[in-house]
mmCIF file of C-alpha atoms in Angstrom:
data_model
loop_
_atom_site.group_PDB
_atom_site.id
_atom_site.type_symbol
_atom_site.label_atom_id
_atom_site.label_comp_id
_atom_site.label_asym_id
_atom_site.label_seq_id
_atom_site.Cartn_x
_atom_site.Cartn_y
_atom_site.Cartn_z
ATOM 1 C CA MET A 1 41.255 -12.725 35.293
ATOM 2 C CA SER A 2 44.413 -11.134 33.936
ATOM 3 C CA ASN A 3 47.346 -9.345 35.477
ATOM 4 C CA ARG A 4 47.934 -7.531 32.191
ATOM 5 C CA PRO A 5 46.081 -4.189 32.152
ATOM 6 C CA GLU A 6 46.663 -3.704 28.418
ATOM 7 C CA ARG A 7 44.040 -6.414 27.811
ATOM 8 C CA LEU A 8 41.364 -3.926 28.948
ATOM 9 C CA GLU A 9 42.523 -0.811 27.124
ATOM 10 C CA PRO A 10 39.854 0.861 24.969
ATOM 11 C CA GLY A 11 39.740 -0.814 21.583
ATOM 12 C CA SER A 12 40.969 -4.187 22.894
ATOM 13 C CA GLU A 13 39.042 -7.127 21.527
ATOM 14 C CA LEU A 14 37.977 -10.090 23.652
ATOM 15 C CA GLN A 15 36.608 -13.301 22.193
ATOM 16 C CA THR A 16 33.550 -15.092 23.595
ATOM 17 C CA ASP A 17 31.300 -17.957 22.566
ATOM 18 C CA LEU A 18 28.886 -15.241 21.364
ATOM 19 C CA GLY A 19 31.475 -13.424 19.237
ATOM 20 C CA THR A 20 33.929 -10.562 19.673
ATOM 21 C CA LEU A 21 33.461 -7.804 22.264
ATOM 22 C CA THR A 22 35.379 -4.529 21.964
ATOM 23 C CA VAL A 23 36.334 -2.704 25.174
ATOM 24 C CA SER A 24 35.105 0.890 25.266
ATOM 25 C CA SER A 25 36.287 1.596 28.840
ATOM 26 C CA ALA A 26 37.458 -0.163 32.001
ATOM 27 C CA ARG A 27 38.313 0.759 35.571
ATOM 28 C CA PRO A 28 39.350 -1.112 38.717
ATOM 29 C CA HIS A 29 36.585 -1.791 41.254
ATOM 30 C CA ASN A 30 36.881 -3.937 44.435
ATOM 31 C CA LYS A 31 39.804 -6.096 43.181
ATOM 32 C CA ARG A 32 38.041 -6.564 39.826
ATOM 33 C CA HIS A 33 37.385 -4.413 36.806
ATOM 34 C CA LEU A 34 34.209 -2.804 35.551
ATOM 35 C CA VAL A 35 34.340 -3.061 31.791
ATOM 36 C CA ALA A 36 32.082 -1.423 29.218
ATOM 37 C CA PHE A 37 31.860 -2.846 25.713
ATOM 38 C CA ASP A 38 30.897 -1.199 22.449
ATOM 39 C CA GLY A 39 27.202 -1.850 21.693
ATOM 40 C CA ILE A 40 26.358 -2.993 25.238
ATOM 41 C CA ASP A 41 24.527 0.155 26.228
ATOM 42 C CA ASP A 42 21.842 -0.952 28.670
ATOM 43 C CA ARG A 43 21.489 -3.142 31.734
ATOM 44 C CA SER A 44 19.597 -5.970 29.997
ATOM 45 C CA LYS A 45 22.329 -6.361 27.370
ATOM 46 C CA ALA A 46 24.955 -6.346 30.114
ATOM 47 C CA GLU A 47 23.046 -8.904 32.208
ATOM 48 C CA ALA A 48 22.926 -11.219 29.169
ATOM 49 C CA LEU A 49 26.750 -11.356 29.294
ATOM 50 C CA ARG A 50 26.929 -12.415 32.958
ATOM 51 C CA GLY A 51 29.207 -15.446 33.412
ATOM 52 C CA LEU A 52 30.479 -15.287 29.836
ATOM 53 C CA VAL A 53 34.109 -16.399 29.482
ATOM 54 C CA LEU A 54 36.302 -13.732 27.907
ATOM 55 C CA LYS A 55 39.414 -14.765 25.969
ATOM 56 C CA ALA A 56 42.203 -12.621 24.592
ATOM 57 C CA ALA A 57 44.839 -13.328 21.984
ATOM 58 C CA PRO A 58 48.208 -14.425 23.401
ATOM 59 C CA LEU A 59 50.592 -11.599 24.231
ATOM 60 C CA VAL A 60 54.079 -11.583 22.768
ATOM 61 C CA ASP A 61 56.456 -10.798 25.636
ATOM 62 C CA PRO A 62 59.985 -12.244 25.514
ATOM 63 C CA ASP A 63 60.411 -11.638 29.261
ATOM 64 C CA GLU A 64 57.466 -13.876 30.234
ATOM 65 C CA LEU A 65 57.304 -17.643 30.624
ATOM 66 C CA TRP A 66 54.018 -19.182 29.523
ATOM 67 C CA VAL A 67 52.887 -22.483 31.041
ATOM 68 C CA HIS A 68 51.741 -23.882 27.695
ATOM 69 C CA GLU A 69 55.285 -23.353 26.374
ATOM 70 C CA LEU A 70 56.850 -25.224 29.316
ATOM 71 C CA ILE A 71 54.657 -28.348 29.148
ATOM 72 C CA GLY A 72 56.404 -31.076 27.167
ATOM 73 C CA ALA A 73 59.781 -29.322 27.082
ATOM 74 C CA ARG A 74 62.810 -31.409 28.038
ATOM 75 C CA VAL A 75 64.632 -30.356 31.223
ATOM 76 C CA VAL A 76 68.423 -30.475 30.945
ATOM 77 C CA ASP A 77 70.651 -29.868 33.975
ATOM 78 C CA GLN A 78 73.985 -28.026 34.098
ATOM 79 C CA ALA A 79 75.891 -31.288 33.415
ATOM 80 C CA GLY A 80 73.918 -31.767 30.188
ATOM 81 C CA THR A 81 71.812 -34.631 31.563
ATOM 82 C CA ASP A 82 68.294 -34.842 30.155
ATOM 83 C CA ARG A 83 66.079 -35.127 33.240
ATOM 84 C CA GLY A 84 62.786 -35.693 31.397
ATOM 85 C CA ALA A 85 59.832 -33.717 30.132
ATOM 86 C CA VAL A 86 57.705 -31.206 31.998
ATOM 87 C CA ALA A 87 54.300 -32.747 32.773
ATOM 88 C CA SER A 88 52.837 -29.736 34.593
ATOM 89 C CA VAL A 89 53.602 -26.509 36.401
ATOM 90 C CA VAL A 90 52.620 -26.630 40.064
ATOM 91 C CA ALA A 91 51.660 -23.388 41.811
ATOM 92 C CA ASN A 92 53.527 -23.060 45.099
ATOM 93 C CA PRO A 93 53.593 -20.054 47.464
ATOM 94 C CA ALA A 94 57.415 -20.148 47.571
ATOM 95 C CA GLY A 95 57.646 -20.273 43.767
ATOM 96 C CA ASP A 96 56.195 -22.357 40.972
ATOM 97 C CA LEU A 97 57.577 -25.849 40.364
ATOM 98 C CA LEU A 98 58.153 -27.788 37.172
ATOM 99 C CA GLU A 99 56.767 -31.297 37.657
ATOM 100 C CA LEU A 100 58.536 -33.790 35.417
ATOM 101 C CA THR A 101 56.922 -36.931 34.010
ATOM 102 C CA ASP A 102 58.800 -39.056 36.595
ATOM 103 C CA GLY A 103 57.379 -36.948 39.459
ATOM 104 C CA ALA A 104 60.553 -34.933 40.127
ATOM 105 C CA LEU A 105 59.952 -31.301 41.093
ATOM 106 C CA VAL A 106 62.249 -28.498 39.948
ATOM 107 C CA PRO A 107 61.778 -24.980 41.338
ATOM 108 C CA LEU A 108 61.303 -22.550 38.461
ATOM 109 C CA ARG A 109 63.910 -20.243 40.015
ATOM 110 C CA PHE A 110 66.618 -22.671 38.801
ATOM 111 C CA LEU A 111 65.661 -22.079 35.163
ATOM 112 C CA VAL A 112 68.563 -20.597 33.212
ATOM 113 C CA ARG A 113 67.181 -20.512 29.684
ATOM 114 C CA SER A 114 64.188 -21.821 27.798
ATOM 115 C CA VAL A 115 63.436 -22.673 24.187
ATOM 116 C CA PRO A 116 59.602 -22.644 24.213
ATOM 117 C CA GLY A 117 58.116 -26.101 23.815
ATOM 118 C CA GLU A 118 61.518 -27.742 23.337
ATOM 119 C CA ARG A 119 64.122 -27.385 26.070
ATOM 120 C CA ILE A 120 64.588 -25.890 29.518
ATOM 121 C CA ASP A 121 68.110 -25.545 30.875
ATOM 122 C CA VAL A 122 68.345 -25.562 34.673
ATOM 123 C CA ASP A 123 71.182 -25.021 37.147
ATOM 124 C CA VAL A 124 70.105 -27.000 40.218
ATOM 125 C CA PRO A 125 71.841 -27.683 43.552
ATOM 126 C CA ASP A 126 73.723 -30.969 43.853
ATOM 127 C CA GLY A 127 71.446 -33.797 44.930
ATOM 128 C CA LEU A 128 68.146 -32.240 43.817
ATOM 129 C CA PHE A 129 67.291 -35.064 41.448
ATOM 130 C CA GLU A 130 68.611 -37.758 43.796
ATOM 131 C CA ALA A 131 66.339 -36.435 46.564
ATOM 132 C CA ALA A 132 63.350 -36.890 44.242
ATOM 133 C CA THR A 133 63.905 -40.620 43.794
#
């Protein structure tokens, strides 16, 4: 599943355990997409792909945060205090949370700047880290 429609543009390549598939066409259908691939021109060939995991190359988008780039990065607050490393990103209806190795949770909305895989600067309300202990 992807929220990036450019992944399904004609000519896009998707990787699978069986090799590369090239998108010939795609259209939305019932909250999913119907995708046709080059060389898959009959029902039996299409059925053989059922359940196959499709993978795409990472997109380069400077305006996006990628979970794999947040994991392991050090979180530094506005006072310059290193608060620890990001262990995971927790999905939350109110907004995703950075979970630090000590269990502290930092709402992603407090992120000010990020150096992928290295450092995340946050501007948090007073007492946020004290409440976590």
